[in-house]
Coordinates of C-alpha atoms and ligand atoms in Angstrom, one line a residue:
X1203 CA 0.0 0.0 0.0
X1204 CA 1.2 3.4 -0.8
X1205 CA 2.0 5.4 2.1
X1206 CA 0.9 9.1 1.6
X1207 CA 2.7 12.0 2.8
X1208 CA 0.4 14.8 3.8
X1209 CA 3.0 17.3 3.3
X1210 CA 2.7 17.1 -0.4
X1211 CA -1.3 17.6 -0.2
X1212 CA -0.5 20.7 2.0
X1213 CA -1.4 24.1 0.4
X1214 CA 2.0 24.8 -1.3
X1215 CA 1.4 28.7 0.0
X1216 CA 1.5 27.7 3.5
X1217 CA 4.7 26.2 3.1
X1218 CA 6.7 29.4 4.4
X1219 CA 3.5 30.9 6.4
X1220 CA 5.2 33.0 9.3
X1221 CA 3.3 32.0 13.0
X1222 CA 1.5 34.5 15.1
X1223 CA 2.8 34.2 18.2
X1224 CA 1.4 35.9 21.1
X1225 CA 4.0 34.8 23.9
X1226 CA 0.8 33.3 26.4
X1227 CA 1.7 32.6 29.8
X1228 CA 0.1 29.4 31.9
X1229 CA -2.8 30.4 34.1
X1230 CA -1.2 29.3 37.5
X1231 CA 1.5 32.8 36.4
X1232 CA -1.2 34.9 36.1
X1233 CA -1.5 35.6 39.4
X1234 CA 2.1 37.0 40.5
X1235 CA 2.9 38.6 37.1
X1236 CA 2.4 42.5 36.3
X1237 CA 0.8 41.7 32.5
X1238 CA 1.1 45.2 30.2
X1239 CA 2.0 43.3 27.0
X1240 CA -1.1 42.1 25.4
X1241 CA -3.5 45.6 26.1
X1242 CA -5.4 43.8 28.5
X1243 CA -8.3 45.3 31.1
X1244 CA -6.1 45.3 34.4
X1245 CA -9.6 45.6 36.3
X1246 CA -10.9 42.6 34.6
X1247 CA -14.5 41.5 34.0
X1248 CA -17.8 43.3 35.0
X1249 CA -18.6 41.4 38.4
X1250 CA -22.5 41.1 37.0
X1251 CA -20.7 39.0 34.0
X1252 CA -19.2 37.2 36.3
X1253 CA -22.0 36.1 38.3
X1254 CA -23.9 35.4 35.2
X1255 CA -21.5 33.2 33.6
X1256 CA -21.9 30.8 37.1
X1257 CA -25.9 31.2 37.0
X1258 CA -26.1 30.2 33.2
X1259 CA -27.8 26.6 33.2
X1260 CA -27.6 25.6 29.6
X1261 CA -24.1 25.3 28.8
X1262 CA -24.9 21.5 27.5
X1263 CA -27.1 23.5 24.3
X1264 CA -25.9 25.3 21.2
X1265 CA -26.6 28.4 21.7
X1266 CA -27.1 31.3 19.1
X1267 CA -26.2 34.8 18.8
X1268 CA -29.3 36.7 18.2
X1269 CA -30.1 38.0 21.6
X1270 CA -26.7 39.0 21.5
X1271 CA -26.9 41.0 18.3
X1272 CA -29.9 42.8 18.8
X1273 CA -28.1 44.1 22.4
X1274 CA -24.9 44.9 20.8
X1275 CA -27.0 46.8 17.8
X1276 CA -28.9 48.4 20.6
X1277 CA -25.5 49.7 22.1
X1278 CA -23.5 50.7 19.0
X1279 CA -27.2 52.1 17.7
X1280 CA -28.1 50.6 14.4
X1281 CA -30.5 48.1 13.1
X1282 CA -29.9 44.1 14.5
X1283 CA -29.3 43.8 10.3
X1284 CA -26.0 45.4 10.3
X1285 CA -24.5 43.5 13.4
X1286 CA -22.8 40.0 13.2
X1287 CA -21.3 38.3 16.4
X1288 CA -17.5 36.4 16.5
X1289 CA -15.3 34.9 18.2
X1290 CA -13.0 37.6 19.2
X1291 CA -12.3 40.5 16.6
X1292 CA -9.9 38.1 15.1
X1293 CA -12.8 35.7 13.7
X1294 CA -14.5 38.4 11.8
X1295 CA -11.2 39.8 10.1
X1296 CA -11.1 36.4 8.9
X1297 CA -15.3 36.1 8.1
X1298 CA -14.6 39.5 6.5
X1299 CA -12.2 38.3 4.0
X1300 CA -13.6 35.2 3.2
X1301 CA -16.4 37.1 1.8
X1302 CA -14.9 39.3 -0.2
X1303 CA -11.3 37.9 -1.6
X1304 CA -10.9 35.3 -4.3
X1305 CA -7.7 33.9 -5.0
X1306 CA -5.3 37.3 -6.6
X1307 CA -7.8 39.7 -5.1
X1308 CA -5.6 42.2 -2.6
X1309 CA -5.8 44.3 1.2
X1310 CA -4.3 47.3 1.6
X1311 CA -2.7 47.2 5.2
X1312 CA -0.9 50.2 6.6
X1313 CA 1.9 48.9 9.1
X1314 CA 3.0 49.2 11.7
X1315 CA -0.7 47.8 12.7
X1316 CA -2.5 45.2 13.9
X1317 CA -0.8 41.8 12.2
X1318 CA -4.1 40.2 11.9
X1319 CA -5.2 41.7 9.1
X1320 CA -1.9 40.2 6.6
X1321 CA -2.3 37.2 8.9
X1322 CA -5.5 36.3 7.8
X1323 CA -4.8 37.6 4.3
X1324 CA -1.6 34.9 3.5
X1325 CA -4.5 32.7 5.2
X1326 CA -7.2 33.6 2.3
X1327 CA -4.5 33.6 -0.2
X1328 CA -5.1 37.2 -1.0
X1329 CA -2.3 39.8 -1.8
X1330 CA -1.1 42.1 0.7
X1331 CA -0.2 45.7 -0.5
X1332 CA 1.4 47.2 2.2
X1333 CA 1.4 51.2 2.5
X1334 CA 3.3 51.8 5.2
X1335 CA 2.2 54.9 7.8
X1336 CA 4.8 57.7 8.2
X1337 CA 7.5 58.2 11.2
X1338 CA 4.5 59.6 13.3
X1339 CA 2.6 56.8 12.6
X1340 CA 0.3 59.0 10.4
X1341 CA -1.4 56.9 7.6
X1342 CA -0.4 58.2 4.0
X1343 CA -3.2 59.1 2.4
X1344 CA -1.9 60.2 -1.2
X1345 CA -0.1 56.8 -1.5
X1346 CA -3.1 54.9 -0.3
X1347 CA -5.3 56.7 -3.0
X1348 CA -2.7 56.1 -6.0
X1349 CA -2.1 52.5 -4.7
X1350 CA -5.6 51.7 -5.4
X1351 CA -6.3 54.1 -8.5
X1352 CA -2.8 52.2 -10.4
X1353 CA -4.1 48.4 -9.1
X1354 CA -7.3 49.5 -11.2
X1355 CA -4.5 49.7 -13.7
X1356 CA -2.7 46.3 -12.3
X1357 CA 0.5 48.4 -12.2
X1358 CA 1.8 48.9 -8.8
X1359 CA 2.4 51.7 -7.6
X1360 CA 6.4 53.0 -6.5
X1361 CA 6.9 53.2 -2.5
X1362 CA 4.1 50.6 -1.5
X1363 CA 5.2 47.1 -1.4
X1364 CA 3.7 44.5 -3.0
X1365 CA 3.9 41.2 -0.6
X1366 CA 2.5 38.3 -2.3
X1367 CA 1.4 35.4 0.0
X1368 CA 0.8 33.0 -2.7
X1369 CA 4.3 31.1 -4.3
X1370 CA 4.5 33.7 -7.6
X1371 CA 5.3 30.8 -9.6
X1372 CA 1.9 29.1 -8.8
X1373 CA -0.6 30.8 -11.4
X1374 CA -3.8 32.0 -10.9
X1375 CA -6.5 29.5 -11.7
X1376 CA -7.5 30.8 -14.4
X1377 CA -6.8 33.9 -16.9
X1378 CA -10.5 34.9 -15.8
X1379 CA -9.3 34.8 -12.0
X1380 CA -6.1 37.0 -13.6
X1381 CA -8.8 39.5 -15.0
X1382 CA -11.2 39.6 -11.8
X1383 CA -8.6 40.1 -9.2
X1384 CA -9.4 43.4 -7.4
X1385 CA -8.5 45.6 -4.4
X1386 CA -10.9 45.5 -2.9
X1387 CA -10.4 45.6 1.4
X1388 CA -8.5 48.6 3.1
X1389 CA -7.5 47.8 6.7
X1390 CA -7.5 50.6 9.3
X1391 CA -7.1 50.2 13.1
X1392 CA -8.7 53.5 14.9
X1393 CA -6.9 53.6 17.2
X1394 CA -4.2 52.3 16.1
X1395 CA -2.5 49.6 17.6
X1396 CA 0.6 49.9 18.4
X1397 CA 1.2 53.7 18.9
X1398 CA -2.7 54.5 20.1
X1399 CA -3.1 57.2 17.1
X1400 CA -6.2 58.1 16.0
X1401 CA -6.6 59.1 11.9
X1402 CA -8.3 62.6 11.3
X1403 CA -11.6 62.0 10.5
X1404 CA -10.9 64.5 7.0
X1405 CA -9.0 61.4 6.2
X1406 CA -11.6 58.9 6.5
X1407 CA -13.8 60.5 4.6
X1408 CA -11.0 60.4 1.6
X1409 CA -10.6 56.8 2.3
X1410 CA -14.4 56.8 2.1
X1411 CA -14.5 58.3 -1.2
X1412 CA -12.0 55.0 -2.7
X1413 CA -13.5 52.4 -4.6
X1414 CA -12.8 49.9 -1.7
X1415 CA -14.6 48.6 1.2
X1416 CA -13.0 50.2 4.3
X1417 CA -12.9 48.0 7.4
X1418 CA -12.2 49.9 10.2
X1419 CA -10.8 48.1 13.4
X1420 CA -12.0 49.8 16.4
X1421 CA -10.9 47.8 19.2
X1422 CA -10.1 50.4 21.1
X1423 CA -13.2 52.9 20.6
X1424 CA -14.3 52.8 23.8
X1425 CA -11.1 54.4 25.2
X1426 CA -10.9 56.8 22.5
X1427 CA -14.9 58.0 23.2
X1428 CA -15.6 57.9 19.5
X1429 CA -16.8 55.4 16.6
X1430 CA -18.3 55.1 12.9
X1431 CA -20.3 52.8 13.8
X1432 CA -23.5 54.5 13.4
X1433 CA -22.1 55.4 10.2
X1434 CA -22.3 52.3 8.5
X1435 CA -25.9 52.1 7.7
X1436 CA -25.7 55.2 5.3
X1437 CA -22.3 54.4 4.2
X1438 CA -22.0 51.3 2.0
X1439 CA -18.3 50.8 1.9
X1440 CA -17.5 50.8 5.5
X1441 CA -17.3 47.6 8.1
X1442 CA -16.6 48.3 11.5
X1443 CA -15.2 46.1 13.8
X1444 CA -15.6 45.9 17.7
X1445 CA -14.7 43.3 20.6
X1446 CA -15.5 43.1 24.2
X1447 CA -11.6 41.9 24.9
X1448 CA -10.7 45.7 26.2
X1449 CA -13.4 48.0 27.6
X1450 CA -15.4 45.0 28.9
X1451 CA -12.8 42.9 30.0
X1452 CA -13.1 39.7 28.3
X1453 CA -10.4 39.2 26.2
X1454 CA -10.1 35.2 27.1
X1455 CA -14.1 34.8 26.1
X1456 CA -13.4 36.0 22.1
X1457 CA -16.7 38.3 22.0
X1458 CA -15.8 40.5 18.8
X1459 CA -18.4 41.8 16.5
X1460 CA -18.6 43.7 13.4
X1461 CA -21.0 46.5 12.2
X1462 CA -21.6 46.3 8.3
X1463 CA -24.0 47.1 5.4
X1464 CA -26.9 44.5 5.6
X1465 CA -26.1 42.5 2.6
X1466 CA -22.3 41.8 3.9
X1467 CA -23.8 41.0 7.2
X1468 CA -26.1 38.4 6.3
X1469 CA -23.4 36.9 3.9
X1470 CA -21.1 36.4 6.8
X1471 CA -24.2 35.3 8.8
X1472 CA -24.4 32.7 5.7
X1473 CA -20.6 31.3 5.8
X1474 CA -19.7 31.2 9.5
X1475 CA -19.7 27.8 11.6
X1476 CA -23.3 28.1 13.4
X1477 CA -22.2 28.4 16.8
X1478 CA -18.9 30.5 16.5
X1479 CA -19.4 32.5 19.6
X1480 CA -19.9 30.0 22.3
X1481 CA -22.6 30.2 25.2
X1482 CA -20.4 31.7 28.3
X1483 CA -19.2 34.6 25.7
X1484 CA -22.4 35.4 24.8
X1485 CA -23.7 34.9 28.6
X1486 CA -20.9 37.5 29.5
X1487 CA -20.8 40.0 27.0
X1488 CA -25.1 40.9 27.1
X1489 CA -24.5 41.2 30.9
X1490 CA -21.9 43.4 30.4
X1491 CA -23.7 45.2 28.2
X1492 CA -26.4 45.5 30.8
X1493 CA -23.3 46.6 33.4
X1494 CA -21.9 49.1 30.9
X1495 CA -21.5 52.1 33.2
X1496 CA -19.9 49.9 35.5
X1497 CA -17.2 49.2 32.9
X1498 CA -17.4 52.4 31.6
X1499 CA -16.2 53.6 35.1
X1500 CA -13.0 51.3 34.8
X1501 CA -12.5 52.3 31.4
X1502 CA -12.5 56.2 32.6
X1503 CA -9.4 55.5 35.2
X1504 CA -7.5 53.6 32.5
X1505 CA -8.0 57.3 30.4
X1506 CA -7.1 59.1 33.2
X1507 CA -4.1 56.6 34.4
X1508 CA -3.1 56.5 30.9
X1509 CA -2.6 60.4 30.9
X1510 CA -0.8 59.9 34.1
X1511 CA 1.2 57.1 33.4
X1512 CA 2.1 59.0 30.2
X1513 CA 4.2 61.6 32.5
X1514 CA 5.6 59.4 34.8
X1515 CA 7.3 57.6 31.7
X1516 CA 8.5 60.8 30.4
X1517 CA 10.3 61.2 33.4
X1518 CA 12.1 57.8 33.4
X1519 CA 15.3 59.8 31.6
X1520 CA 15.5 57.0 28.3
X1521 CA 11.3 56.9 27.5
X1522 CA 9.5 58.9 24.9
X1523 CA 5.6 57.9 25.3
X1524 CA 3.5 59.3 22.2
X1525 CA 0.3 60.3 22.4
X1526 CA -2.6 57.6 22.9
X1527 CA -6.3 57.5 22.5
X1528 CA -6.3 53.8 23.8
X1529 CA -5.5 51.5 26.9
X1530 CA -1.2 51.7 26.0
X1531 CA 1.3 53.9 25.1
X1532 CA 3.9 53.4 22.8
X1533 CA 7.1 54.7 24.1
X1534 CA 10.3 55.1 21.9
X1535 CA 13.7 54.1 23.7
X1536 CA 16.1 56.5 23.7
X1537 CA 20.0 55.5 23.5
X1538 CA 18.8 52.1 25.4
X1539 CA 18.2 48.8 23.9
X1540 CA 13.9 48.1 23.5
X1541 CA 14.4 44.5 24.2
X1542 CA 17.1 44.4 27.2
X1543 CA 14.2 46.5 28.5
X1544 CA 11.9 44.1 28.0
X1545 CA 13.9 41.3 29.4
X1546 CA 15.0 43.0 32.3
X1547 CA 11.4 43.7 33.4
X1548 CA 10.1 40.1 32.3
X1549 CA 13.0 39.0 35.3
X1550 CA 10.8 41.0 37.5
X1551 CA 7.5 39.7 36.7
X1552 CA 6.8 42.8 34.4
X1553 CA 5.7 41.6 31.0
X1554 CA 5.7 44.8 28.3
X1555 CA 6.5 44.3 24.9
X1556 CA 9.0 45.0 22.3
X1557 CA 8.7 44.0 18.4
X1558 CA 10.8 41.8 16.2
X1559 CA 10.0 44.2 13.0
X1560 CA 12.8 46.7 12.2
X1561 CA 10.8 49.7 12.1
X1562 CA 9.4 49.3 15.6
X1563 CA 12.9 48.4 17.0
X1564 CA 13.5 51.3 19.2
X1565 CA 10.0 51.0 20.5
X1566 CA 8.1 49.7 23.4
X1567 CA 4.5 49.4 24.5
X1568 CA 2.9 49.1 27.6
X1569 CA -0.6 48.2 28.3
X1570 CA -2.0 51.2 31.0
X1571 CA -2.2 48.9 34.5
X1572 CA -3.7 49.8 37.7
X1573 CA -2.2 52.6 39.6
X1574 CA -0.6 49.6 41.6
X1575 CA 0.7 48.0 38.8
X1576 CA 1.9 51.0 37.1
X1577 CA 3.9 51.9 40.3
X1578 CA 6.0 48.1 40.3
X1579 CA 6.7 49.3 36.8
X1580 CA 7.8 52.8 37.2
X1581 CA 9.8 51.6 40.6
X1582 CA 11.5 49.0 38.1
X1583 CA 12.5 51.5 35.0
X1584 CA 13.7 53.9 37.5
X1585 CA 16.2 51.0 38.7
X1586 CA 17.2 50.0 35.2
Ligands
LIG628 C1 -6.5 46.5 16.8 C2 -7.0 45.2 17.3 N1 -8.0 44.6 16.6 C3 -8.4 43.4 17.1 C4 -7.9 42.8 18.2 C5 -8.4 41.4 18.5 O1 -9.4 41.5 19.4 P1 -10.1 40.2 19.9 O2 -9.5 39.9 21.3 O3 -11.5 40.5 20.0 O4 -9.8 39.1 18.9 C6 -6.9 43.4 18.9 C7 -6.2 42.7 20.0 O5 -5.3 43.1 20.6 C8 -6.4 44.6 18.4 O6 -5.4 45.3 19.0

């Protein structure tokens, strides 16, 4: 008998696929360890969530997300129509795509971002065009917009970079594929993630104007105090996307959600698995919808610690913090090495984090703590 080797039936494009690696930590660590890598809620879960999760007494039935949707359009305030539940953010940045790319199609992702967005794309075999955001972390516009007008052209444009995630020697399926590939998703985190910018609204409106869809990743809306999400229903190109991980405090549930036109909603409704937010997600994030000014509270200290914590930094002699509209600042490093920082706090119990990619070298973020965390940090720079 033949003996097959699953390595030649693997997708050929995969064969180089670069891991996402989140550096987790075992639960029993959690306790002892001051955590400002991952942009976490350092005042966890509403305590009404909580209790819910332990009251819920159906946990042995699949369990739907329409309760759940009709709450979360309640809160964001649009029609049920528009909304579509997931787990985590991640889930529907993949849902999204799968929509909307065939094989050849392309994103436009403006790094430094949120590494999702390529992730999923080498995933879905799509092209990534990379345009990447200025040294403020400003998004460039003008390229964006003659990035997209010269792909209608299928000639790239000079200064973006075109990163292929399929083996260029494969073809596309067909010369029709060849023909129908399009740009047709622009990825924008607002804030972003990692420097906690937020992109002039003059500028969304240009992106707006572009002859894409334009999915717009706010994670971190809550902590900024604004959104497009009410937007959406008057604005056919525009997705928004939202999770419960940060404001609410439930990052290890994976309650994300997006906001989009009705007809991409129901066609993600269409393609997802059936249950892909499970019953203690949904259980958590309606009751912390019900709790919201109780997490709203929390959410106002991390602003204000955030401002604090800001100028406390600043002061550490070898910090620059920018400016942040989210629950971290991004500090650059000054004549100091990012990631001996890092290691020397991670020997302390303080988990920050530094970045492999070039660009962000001289960079660190920091997730905003408690006041009491933020001290053990500040008391450990200062002894660096
Ligand atoms: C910009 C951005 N989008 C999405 C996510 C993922 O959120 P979720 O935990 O809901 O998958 C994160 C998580 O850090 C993020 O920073």
């Amino acid at each position: 008998m033949a003996i097959l080797d699953p390595t030649q039936l693997i997708r050929a494009d995969l064969s180089d696929f670069p891991p996402y690696s989140m550096g987790h930590v075992p639960l029993a660590d959690l306790d002892h360890l001051v955590k400002l890598d991952l942009n976490e809620n350092p005042y966890g879960a509403s305590p009404k969530a909580i209790a819910a999760l332990a009251q819920m007494r159906h946990y042995h039935r699949y369990i739907g997300q329409d309760e759940l949707r009709a709450d979360i359009a309640r809160y964001v305030g649009v029609d049920a129509d528009h909304v579509v539940a997931s787990n985590g953010a991640d889930e529907i940045i993949d849902l999204v795509q799968r929509v909307f790319i065939n094989r050849g199609d392309a994103i436009v992702d403006c790094p430094p971002s949120f590494e999702m967005y390529a992730f999923f794309a080498r995933v879905n075999g799509a092209r990534i065009i990379s345009v990447p955001r200025r040294d403020d972390f400003s998004i460039d516009v003008e390229m964006i917009e003659s990035v997209i007008a010269s792909e209608a052209k299928q000639s790239p444009t000079r200064g973006s970079e075109i990163v292929s995630s399929r083996d260029p020697s494969t073809p596309l399926r067909s010369a029709q594929d060849a023909l129908l590939a399009m740009t047709k998703l622009l990825f924008l985190t607002r804030p972003n993630n990692p420097d906690g910018g937020i992109t002039a609204h003059a500028d969304i409106e240009r992106l707006l104007a572009l002859p894409v869809i334009l999915v717009l990743d706010e994670a971190y809306a809550e902590f900024a105090g604004e959104s497009y999400a009410a937007r959406v229903p008057t604005q056919s190109n525009l997705i928004v996307l939202r999770t419960f991980s940060k404001w609410a405090g439930l990052a290890s549930l994976r309650v994300g959600y997006c906001i989009a036109p009705k007809v991409v909603a129901a066609k993600i409704l269409q393609i997802k698995p059936p249950e892909n937010v499970n019953a203690a997600g949904i259980v958590a994030a309606r009751a912390s919808l019900a709790d919201r000014d109780y997490l709203m509270d929390n959410v106002r200290r991390i602003v204000a610690e955030r401002e604090r914590l800001s100028g406390e930094l600043a002061q550490v002699g070898f910090l620059q913090p920018l400016p942040s509209h989210a629950n971290f600042l991004l500090c650059r490093v000054i004549n100091r090495d990012a990631k001996a920082i890092q290691t020397a706090l991670a020997q302390r119990d303080i988990l920050i984090r530094a970045f492999k990619s070039p660009r962000l070298s001289d960079y660190i973020r920091i997730a905003v703590g408690t006041p009491e965390q933020d001290a053990v940090l500040l008391s450990a720079l200062g002894n660096l």
